[in-house]
């Protein structure tokens, strides 16, 4: 009986992971059946990572906003365009070194986020209105900076920071394979040690921990995923530098939200803002931080995007906010706030990426792709709302 309950709990907690695997297998069957190649071709796996890096970065920031009570930031796509435009002017036109241009771009993103956060947290203008205004404002500023033109190409030194691979240069295939698999194995070892340490810490503190069988199964499955992805990358061009950046961001924000007091404040506000305030939480400061952080991550996403496209474009970033929001909700974040994890947002981002990639390989019209993504987002929110109603009953 206990094992059955554990299995049910595991399936419930990892619903989107199983859905993602099912969708990947479905696309693989359809792609092979229609003779369009393979979803699991090494080059295509690398493609999915590069194409959806910005979604993961933005989703990590968007999650923090959503946790505060279902709030969102509609301006992130425009901020990506503006910071990208600024990077184009500083790096390409003015020829400034990366050590100057990149900090200026990041500080600009932080300033924009703080601008939004001030009006949301301290003037108490609704986030939807504030960021909607920001969406229009920053898009206009980006167009003014670029004068409606595209700036390209970016220098090789800049591209190496965000659009290169490890090992660098032109190494032999065998060197790429050995290094990539060695990194994958090291990642598995670090992950196992971290999970065991976390489990021991929770057990000593008196918290309930998952059964040993479920814990071991989780370790085996995730390590297998890491090794499989590593094998795909090892058979292509190696480890994308942007994947290392994503690992740092996901790891840092996962730790922040799950293991720090300020991170838990986000959940407290989303659960019950009044109760959190009466408990001594400065809700205004927390809201200000969430939106300032969103501006920072939008700037990081901008730097990644201009490197990937090797151009700064005034129309860049369109619909990026929708991809980030959809990733969070698909990954289990609640539309009411207070629920969600960075890992879930990453799963949602990968789901969106596989959906886009699979439909593109099959040659499905872009309008139909938008319709499918809209239906998926609606289904995720309906699932969240229905689940909440069942729990309340």
Short mmCIF file of C-alpha atoms in Angstrom, two decimals:
data_model
loop_
_atom_site.label_atom_id
_atom_site.label_comp_id
_atom_site.label_asym_id
_atom_site.label_seq_id
_atom_site.Cartn_x
_atom_site.Cartn_y
_atom_site.Cartn_z
CA UNK A 1 0.00 0.00 0.00
CA UNK A 2 2.81 2.38 0.97
CA UNK A 3 4.71 1.68 -2.28
CA UNK A 4 1.57 2.36 -4.32
CA UNK A 5 1.11 5.71 -2.58
CA UNK A 6 4.76 6.58 -3.19
CA UNK A 7 4.44 5.75 -6.89
CA UNK A 8 1.28 7.86 -7.17
CA UNK A 9 2.98 10.75 -5.40
CA UNK A 10 6.03 10.49 -7.67
CA UNK A 11 3.85 10.46 -10.78
CA UNK A 12 1.85 13.45 -9.53
CA UNK A 13 4.95 15.48 -8.64
CA UNK A 14 6.58 14.79 -12.01
CA UNK A 15 3.57 14.97 -14.32
CA UNK A 16 5.16 17.49 -16.70
CA UNK A 17 8.36 15.46 -16.95
CA UNK A 18 6.40 12.44 -18.16
CA UNK A 19 4.33 14.63 -20.49
CA UNK A 20 7.57 16.08 -21.90
CA UNK A 21 8.99 12.61 -22.52
CA UNK A 22 5.72 11.57 -24.19
CA UNK A 23 5.73 14.63 -26.47
CA UNK A 24 9.38 14.02 -27.42
CA UNK A 25 8.66 10.40 -28.33
CA UNK A 26 5.56 11.45 -30.30
CA UNK A 27 7.53 13.99 -32.33
CA UNK A 28 10.31 11.46 -32.90
CA UNK A 29 7.83 8.95 -34.32
CA UNK A 30 6.16 11.60 -36.54
CA UNK A 31 9.48 13.03 -37.75
CA UNK A 32 10.91 9.62 -38.62
CA UNK A 33 7.63 8.50 -40.22
CA UNK A 34 7.53 11.59 -42.46
CA UNK A 35 11.24 11.23 -43.31
CA UNK A 36 12.21 14.62 -41.82
CA UNK A 37 15.27 13.31 -39.97
CA UNK A 38 15.32 12.82 -36.20
CA UNK A 39 14.42 14.93 -33.18
CA UNK A 40 17.29 13.24 -31.33
CA UNK A 41 19.99 14.05 -33.87
CA UNK A 42 23.01 15.45 -31.92
CA UNK A 43 23.00 18.68 -33.97
CA UNK A 44 19.29 19.16 -33.24
CA UNK A 45 19.77 18.72 -29.47
CA UNK A 46 22.45 21.42 -29.59
CA UNK A 47 20.02 23.53 -31.62
CA UNK A 48 17.26 23.19 -29.02
CA UNK A 49 19.65 24.34 -26.27
CA UNK A 50 20.86 27.37 -28.24
CA UNK A 51 17.39 28.36 -29.48
CA UNK A 52 15.77 28.21 -26.05
CA UNK A 53 18.51 29.56 -23.78
CA UNK A 54 16.73 32.91 -23.54
CA UNK A 55 13.49 31.19 -22.47
CA UNK A 56 15.19 29.46 -19.52
CA UNK A 57 16.88 32.71 -18.42
CA UNK A 58 13.68 34.74 -18.63
CA UNK A 59 11.58 31.97 -17.03
CA UNK A 60 13.85 31.94 -13.95
CA UNK A 61 13.15 35.65 -13.43
CA UNK A 62 9.49 35.47 -14.39
CA UNK A 63 8.96 32.73 -11.80
CA UNK A 64 10.00 35.10 -9.01
CA UNK A 65 7.40 37.62 -10.19
CA UNK A 66 4.69 34.96 -10.46
CA UNK A 67 5.46 33.63 -6.97
CA UNK A 68 4.54 37.01 -5.45
CA UNK A 69 0.88 36.48 -6.33
CA UNK A 70 0.50 35.51 -9.97
CA UNK A 71 2.10 38.77 -11.15
CA UNK A 72 3.88 38.90 -14.51
CA UNK A 73 6.27 41.18 -16.40
CA UNK A 74 5.09 42.03 -19.93
CA UNK A 75 8.11 44.21 -20.70
CA UNK A 76 10.88 41.59 -20.87
CA UNK A 77 10.79 41.21 -24.66
CA UNK A 78 11.15 44.97 -25.10
CA UNK A 79 13.95 45.09 -22.50
CA UNK A 80 15.76 42.37 -24.46
CA UNK A 81 15.44 44.52 -27.59
CA UNK A 82 16.66 47.67 -25.79
CA UNK A 83 19.65 46.07 -24.07
CA UNK A 84 20.52 44.26 -27.32
CA UNK A 85 20.41 47.59 -29.15
CA UNK A 86 22.66 49.13 -26.51
CA UNK A 87 25.10 46.21 -26.84
CA UNK A 88 25.16 46.73 -30.62
CA UNK A 89 25.99 50.42 -30.25
CA UNK A 90 28.65 49.90 -27.57
CA UNK A 91 30.36 46.80 -28.98
CA UNK A 92 29.99 47.23 -32.76
CA UNK A 93 29.67 50.97 -33.42
CA UNK A 94 31.84 52.35 -30.61
CA UNK A 95 34.15 49.35 -30.39
CA UNK A 96 34.21 49.30 -26.60
CA UNK A 97 35.77 46.24 -24.93
CA UNK A 98 33.51 43.55 -23.49
CA UNK A 99 34.67 44.40 -19.96
CA UNK A 100 33.03 47.82 -20.36
CA UNK A 101 30.07 47.10 -22.64
CA UNK A 102 28.69 44.05 -20.81
CA UNK A 103 28.55 45.66 -17.32
CA UNK A 104 26.89 48.75 -18.83
CA UNK A 105 24.24 46.53 -20.46
CA UNK A 106 23.63 44.60 -17.23
CA UNK A 107 23.35 47.81 -15.20
CA UNK A 108 20.88 49.17 -17.75
CA UNK A 109 18.71 46.07 -17.30
CA UNK A 110 18.90 46.42 -13.51
CA UNK A 111 17.94 50.12 -13.75
CA UNK A 112 14.92 49.29 -15.93
CA UNK A 113 13.84 46.55 -13.51
CA UNK A 114 14.25 48.94 -10.57
CA UNK A 115 12.17 51.54 -12.46
CA UNK A 116 9.33 49.02 -12.79
CA UNK A 117 9.83 47.77 -9.23
CA UNK A 118 9.60 51.27 -7.76
CA UNK A 119 6.17 51.97 -9.27
CA UNK A 120 4.90 48.45 -8.50
CA UNK A 121 6.21 48.12 -4.93
CA UNK A 122 6.11 51.66 -3.57
CA UNK A 123 3.58 53.57 -5.73
CA UNK A 124 1.39 50.43 -5.86
CA UNK A 125 0.56 50.60 -9.55
CA UNK A 126 -0.55 47.12 -10.70
CA UNK A 127 2.30 45.10 -12.28
CA UNK A 128 0.23 44.45 -15.41
CA UNK A 129 -0.18 48.19 -16.12
CA UNK A 130 3.39 49.12 -15.18
CA UNK A 131 5.02 46.47 -17.33
CA UNK A 132 2.56 47.01 -20.20
CA UNK A 133 3.70 50.63 -20.25
CA UNK A 134 7.29 49.40 -20.09
CA UNK A 135 6.68 47.08 -23.03
CA UNK A 136 5.67 50.04 -25.22
CA UNK A 137 8.25 52.45 -23.78
CA UNK A 138 11.38 50.29 -24.07
CA UNK A 139 10.46 48.99 -27.53
CA UNK A 140 10.22 52.59 -28.68
CA UNK A 141 13.57 53.47 -27.09
CA UNK A 142 15.22 50.44 -28.74
CA UNK A 143 13.93 51.56 -32.16
CA UNK A 144 15.20 55.11 -31.51
CA UNK A 145 18.68 53.85 -30.51
CA UNK A 146 18.98 51.72 -33.64
CA UNK A 147 17.15 54.23 -35.84
CA UNK A 148 15.09 51.29 -37.11
CA UNK A 149 18.21 49.58 -38.50
CA UNK A 150 20.04 46.33 -37.66
CA UNK A 151 23.58 46.39 -36.29
CA UNK A 152 25.86 43.48 -37.25
CA UNK A 153 28.17 41.59 -37.16
CA UNK A 154 29.51 41.41 -33.61
CA UNK A 155 33.25 40.87 -33.06
CA UNK A 156 34.56 37.35 -32.54
CA UNK A 157 35.66 38.14 -28.97
CA UNK A 158 32.07 38.90 -28.01
CA UNK A 159 30.61 35.86 -29.78
CA UNK A 160 33.05 33.55 -27.96
CA UNK A 161 31.51 34.56 -24.63
CA UNK A 162 27.99 33.39 -25.49
CA UNK A 163 27.94 31.49 -28.80
CA UNK A 164 31.02 29.25 -28.75
CA UNK A 165 31.66 25.65 -27.66
CA UNK A 166 34.02 23.81 -25.33
CA UNK A 167 36.61 22.62 -26.12
CA UNK A 168 37.36 25.76 -28.16
CA UNK A 169 39.28 25.98 -31.41
CA UNK A 170 39.16 23.05 -33.83
CA UNK A 171 39.76 19.96 -31.67
CA UNK A 172 39.47 16.40 -32.91
CA UNK A 173 36.18 14.54 -32.50
CA UNK A 174 37.75 12.21 -29.95
CA UNK A 175 38.87 15.18 -27.78
CA UNK A 176 35.37 16.69 -27.92
CA UNK A 177 33.81 13.37 -26.91
CA UNK A 178 36.18 12.69 -24.00
CA UNK A 179 35.95 16.21 -22.53
CA UNK A 180 32.17 16.43 -22.87
CA UNK A 181 31.53 13.04 -21.27
CA UNK A 182 34.02 13.81 -18.49
CA UNK A 183 32.09 17.02 -17.70
CA UNK A 184 28.78 15.10 -17.76
CA UNK A 185 30.14 12.52 -15.29
CA UNK A 186 31.47 15.27 -12.99
CA UNK A 187 28.06 16.95 -13.09
CA UNK A 188 26.43 13.66 -12.06
CA UNK A 189 28.84 13.24 -9.13
CA UNK A 190 28.27 16.82 -7.94
CA UNK A 191 24.49 16.40 -8.25
CA UNK A 192 24.50 13.14 -6.26
CA UNK A 193 26.66 14.63 -3.48
CA UNK A 194 24.47 17.74 -3.28
CA UNK A 195 21.24 15.72 -3.10
CA UNK A 196 22.59 13.37 -0.43
CA UNK A 197 23.86 16.33 1.64
CA UNK A 198 20.46 18.05 1.31
CA UNK A 199 18.64 14.87 2.34
CA UNK A 200 20.86 14.37 5.41
CA UNK A 201 20.41 18.01 6.43
CA UNK A 202 16.62 17.77 6.16
CA UNK A 203 16.53 14.50 8.11
CA UNK A 204 18.65 15.99 10.93
CA UNK A 205 16.36 19.03 11.08
CA UNK A 206 13.34 16.76 11.49
CA UNK A 207 11.78 17.35 8.07
CA UNK A 208 10.00 14.55 6.24
CA UNK A 209 12.15 13.13 3.44
CA UNK A 210 11.07 11.02 0.50
CA UNK A 211 11.48 7.22 0.71
CA UNK A 212 14.93 5.82 -0.09
CA UNK A 213 13.59 3.96 -3.15
CA UNK A 214 12.11 7.14 -4.66
CA UNK A 215 15.28 9.09 -3.81
CA UNK A 216 17.56 6.57 -5.51
CA UNK A 217 15.25 6.34 -8.53
CA UNK A 218 15.32 10.12 -8.91
CA UNK A 219 19.13 10.16 -8.77
CA UNK A 220 19.42 7.40 -11.36
CA UNK A 221 16.92 8.99 -13.76
CA UNK A 222 18.41 12.49 -13.62
CA UNK A 223 21.98 11.21 -13.93
CA UNK A 224 20.88 9.15 -16.92
CA UNK A 225 19.37 12.29 -18.49
CA UNK A 226 22.62 14.23 -17.91
CA UNK A 227 24.71 11.44 -19.47
CA UNK A 228 22.37 11.06 -22.46
CA UNK A 229 22.40 14.81 -23.16
CA UNK A 230 26.18 14.75 -22.70
CA UNK A 231 26.45 11.94 -25.24
CA UNK A 232 24.43 13.95 -27.79
CA UNK A 233 26.62 17.02 -27.29
CA UNK A 234 29.78 14.90 -27.39
CA UNK A 235 28.78 13.67 -30.85
CA UNK A 236 28.26 17.21 -32.12
CA UNK A 237 30.39 20.28 -31.36
CA UNK A 238 30.86 19.85 -27.64
CA UNK A 239 29.40 21.84 -24.75
CA UNK A 240 27.73 25.15 -25.71
CA UNK A 241 29.08 27.94 -23.49
CA UNK A 242 25.52 29.16 -23.05
CA UNK A 243 24.65 25.81 -21.41
CA UNK A 244 27.20 26.54 -18.68
CA UNK A 245 25.59 29.96 -18.16
CA UNK A 246 22.16 28.31 -17.91
CA UNK A 247 23.46 25.78 -15.36
CA UNK A 248 24.83 28.59 -13.19
CA UNK A 249 21.57 30.59 -13.38
CA UNK A 250 19.32 27.59 -12.72
CA UNK A 251 21.51 26.36 -9.85
CA UNK A 252 21.77 29.81 -8.24
CA UNK A 253 18.05 30.60 -8.46
CA UNK A 254 17.01 27.11 -7.34
CA UNK A 255 19.17 27.50 -4.25
CA UNK A 256 17.92 31.04 -3.65
CA UNK A 257 14.23 30.16 -3.84
CA UNK A 258 14.45 26.92 -1.86
CA UNK A 259 17.17 27.52 0.73
CA UNK A 260 17.30 31.22 1.62
CA UNK A 261 15.04 33.39 3.77
CA UNK A 262 14.52 36.09 1.08
CA UNK A 263 13.64 33.33 -1.39
CA UNK A 264 11.01 31.91 0.94
CA UNK A 265 9.55 35.41 1.36
CA UNK A 266 8.45 35.22 -2.29
CA UNK A 267 6.38 32.11 -1.53
CA UNK A 268 5.01 33.67 1.67
CA UNK A 269 3.75 36.75 -0.19
CA UNK A 270 2.18 34.59 -2.90
CA UNK A 271 0.52 32.39 -0.29
CA UNK A 272 -0.93 35.24 1.74
CA UNK A 273 0.49 38.75 1.40
CA UNK A 274 -1.36 40.14 4.43
CA UNK A 275 -0.21 37.33 6.70
CA UNK A 276 3.37 37.70 5.44
CA UNK A 277 3.28 41.43 6.16
CA UNK A 278 1.93 40.87 9.68
CA UNK A 279 4.72 38.33 10.21
CA UNK A 280 7.32 41.01 9.59
CA UNK A 281 8.04 40.51 5.89
CA UNK A 282 8.64 43.79 4.05
CA UNK A 283 6.43 42.98 1.08
CA UNK A 284 7.32 46.18 -0.76
CA UNK A 285 11.03 45.37 -0.74
CA UNK A 286 10.38 41.82 -1.90
CA UNK A 287 8.27 43.03 -4.83
CA UNK A 288 10.93 45.61 -5.70
CA UNK A 289 13.59 42.89 -5.71
CA UNK A 290 11.51 40.53 -7.90
CA UNK A 291 11.11 43.10 -10.68
CA UNK A 292 14.64 44.50 -10.41
CA UNK A 293 15.93 40.94 -10.76
CA UNK A 294 13.68 40.44 -13.80
CA UNK A 295 15.34 43.43 -15.47
CA UNK A 296 18.78 41.96 -14.75
CA UNK A 297 17.91 38.56 -16.27
CA UNK A 298 16.28 40.24 -19.28
CA UNK A 299 19.64 41.98 -19.87
CA UNK A 300 21.46 38.64 -19.62
CA UNK A 301 19.00 37.15 -22.12
CA UNK A 302 19.63 40.12 -24.45
CA UNK A 303 23.39 39.52 -24.41
CA UNK A 304 22.81 35.85 -25.25
CA UNK A 305 20.33 36.65 -28.04
CA UNK A 306 22.50 39.20 -29.88
CA UNK A 307 25.35 36.68 -29.81
CA UNK A 308 23.15 33.92 -31.19
CA UNK A 309 21.75 36.08 -34.02
CA UNK A 310 25.04 38.00 -34.39
CA UNK A 311 22.91 41.14 -34.74
CA UNK A 312 21.02 43.77 -32.75
CA UNK A 313 17.55 44.27 -34.18
CA UNK A 314 14.76 46.68 -33.10
CA UNK A 315 12.15 43.92 -33.50
CA UNK A 316 14.11 41.42 -31.38
CA UNK A 317 12.42 39.92 -28.35
CA UNK A 318 8.88 39.89 -29.70
CA UNK A 319 6.68 37.46 -27.73
CA UNK A 320 9.58 36.52 -25.45
CA UNK A 321 7.48 37.46 -22.43
CA UNK A 322 4.80 35.00 -23.54
CA UNK A 323 7.36 32.18 -23.85
CA UNK A 324 8.67 32.89 -20.34
CA UNK A 325 5.20 33.12 -18.79
CA UNK A 326 4.03 29.96 -20.55
CA UNK A 327 7.15 28.07 -19.40
CA UNK A 328 6.44 28.94 -15.75
CA UNK A 329 2.78 27.93 -15.85
CA UNK A 330 3.44 24.77 -17.85
CA UNK A 331 6.18 23.92 -15.36
CA UNK A 332 3.78 23.98 -12.42
CA UNK A 333 3.74 27.59 -11.20
CA UNK A 334 0.37 28.62 -9.85
CA UNK A 335 -1.65 31.36 -11.52
CA UNK A 336 -2.38 32.62 -7.98
CA UNK A 337 1.26 32.70 -6.85
CA UNK A 338 3.02 30.97 -3.96
CA UNK A 339 3.68 27.73 -5.88
CA UNK A 340 6.36 26.83 -8.39
CA UNK A 341 10.03 25.91 -8.72
CA UNK A 342 12.90 26.96 -10.96
CA UNK A 343 13.33 23.32 -12.02
CA UNK A 344 9.66 23.24 -13.05
CA UNK A 345 10.10 26.43 -15.08
CA UNK A 346 13.09 24.82 -16.83
CA UNK A 347 10.98 21.75 -17.67
CA UNK A 348 8.31 24.11 -19.04
CA UNK A 349 10.93 25.94 -21.11
CA UNK A 350 12.26 22.66 -22.52
CA UNK A 351 8.69 21.58 -23.27
CA UNK A 352 8.09 24.82 -25.22
CA UNK A 353 11.41 24.37 -27.00
CA UNK A 354 10.65 20.80 -28.04
CA UNK A 355 7.17 21.88 -29.16
CA UNK A 356 8.62 24.68 -31.33
CA UNK A 357 11.43 22.53 -32.69
CA UNK A 358 9.29 19.49 -33.43
CA UNK A 359 6.59 21.47 -35.23
CA UNK A 360 9.23 23.39 -37.22
CA UNK A 361 10.92 20.16 -38.37
CA UNK A 362 7.53 18.81 -39.44
CA UNK A 363 6.94 22.00 -41.44
CA UNK A 364 3.81 23.03 -39.52
CA UNK A 365 2.65 26.56 -40.35
CA UNK A 366 3.68 29.25 -37.85
CA UNK A 367 0.05 30.26 -37.23
CA UNK A 368 -0.82 26.71 -36.24
CA UNK A 369 2.25 26.64 -33.99
CA UNK A 370 0.96 29.71 -32.13
CA UNK A 371 -2.47 28.12 -31.80
CA UNK A 372 -1.01 24.92 -30.34
CA UNK A 373 1.15 26.85 -27.84
CA UNK A 374 -1.89 28.89 -26.79
CA UNK A 375 -3.92 25.73 -26.16
CA UNK A 376 -1.06 24.17 -24.18
CA UNK A 377 -0.82 27.26 -21.96
CA UNK A 378 -4.58 27.33 -21.41
CA UNK A 379 -4.56 23.62 -20.52
CA UNK A 380 -1.78 24.18 -17.96
CA UNK A 381 -3.65 27.02 -16.24
CA UNK A 382 -6.95 25.09 -16.28
CA UNK A 383 -5.15 22.14 -14.66
CA UNK A 384 -3.79 24.46 -11.95
CA UNK A 385 -7.18 26.07 -11.24
CA UNK A 386 -9.04 22.74 -11.13
CA UNK A 387 -6.38 21.23 -8.83
CA UNK A 388 -6.69 24.19 -6.46
CA UNK A 389 -10.50 23.80 -6.32
CA UNK A 390 -10.23 20.07 -5.53
CA UNK A 391 -7.77 20.78 -2.70
CA UNK A 392 -10.00 23.49 -1.23
CA UNK A 393 -12.94 21.08 -1.18
#
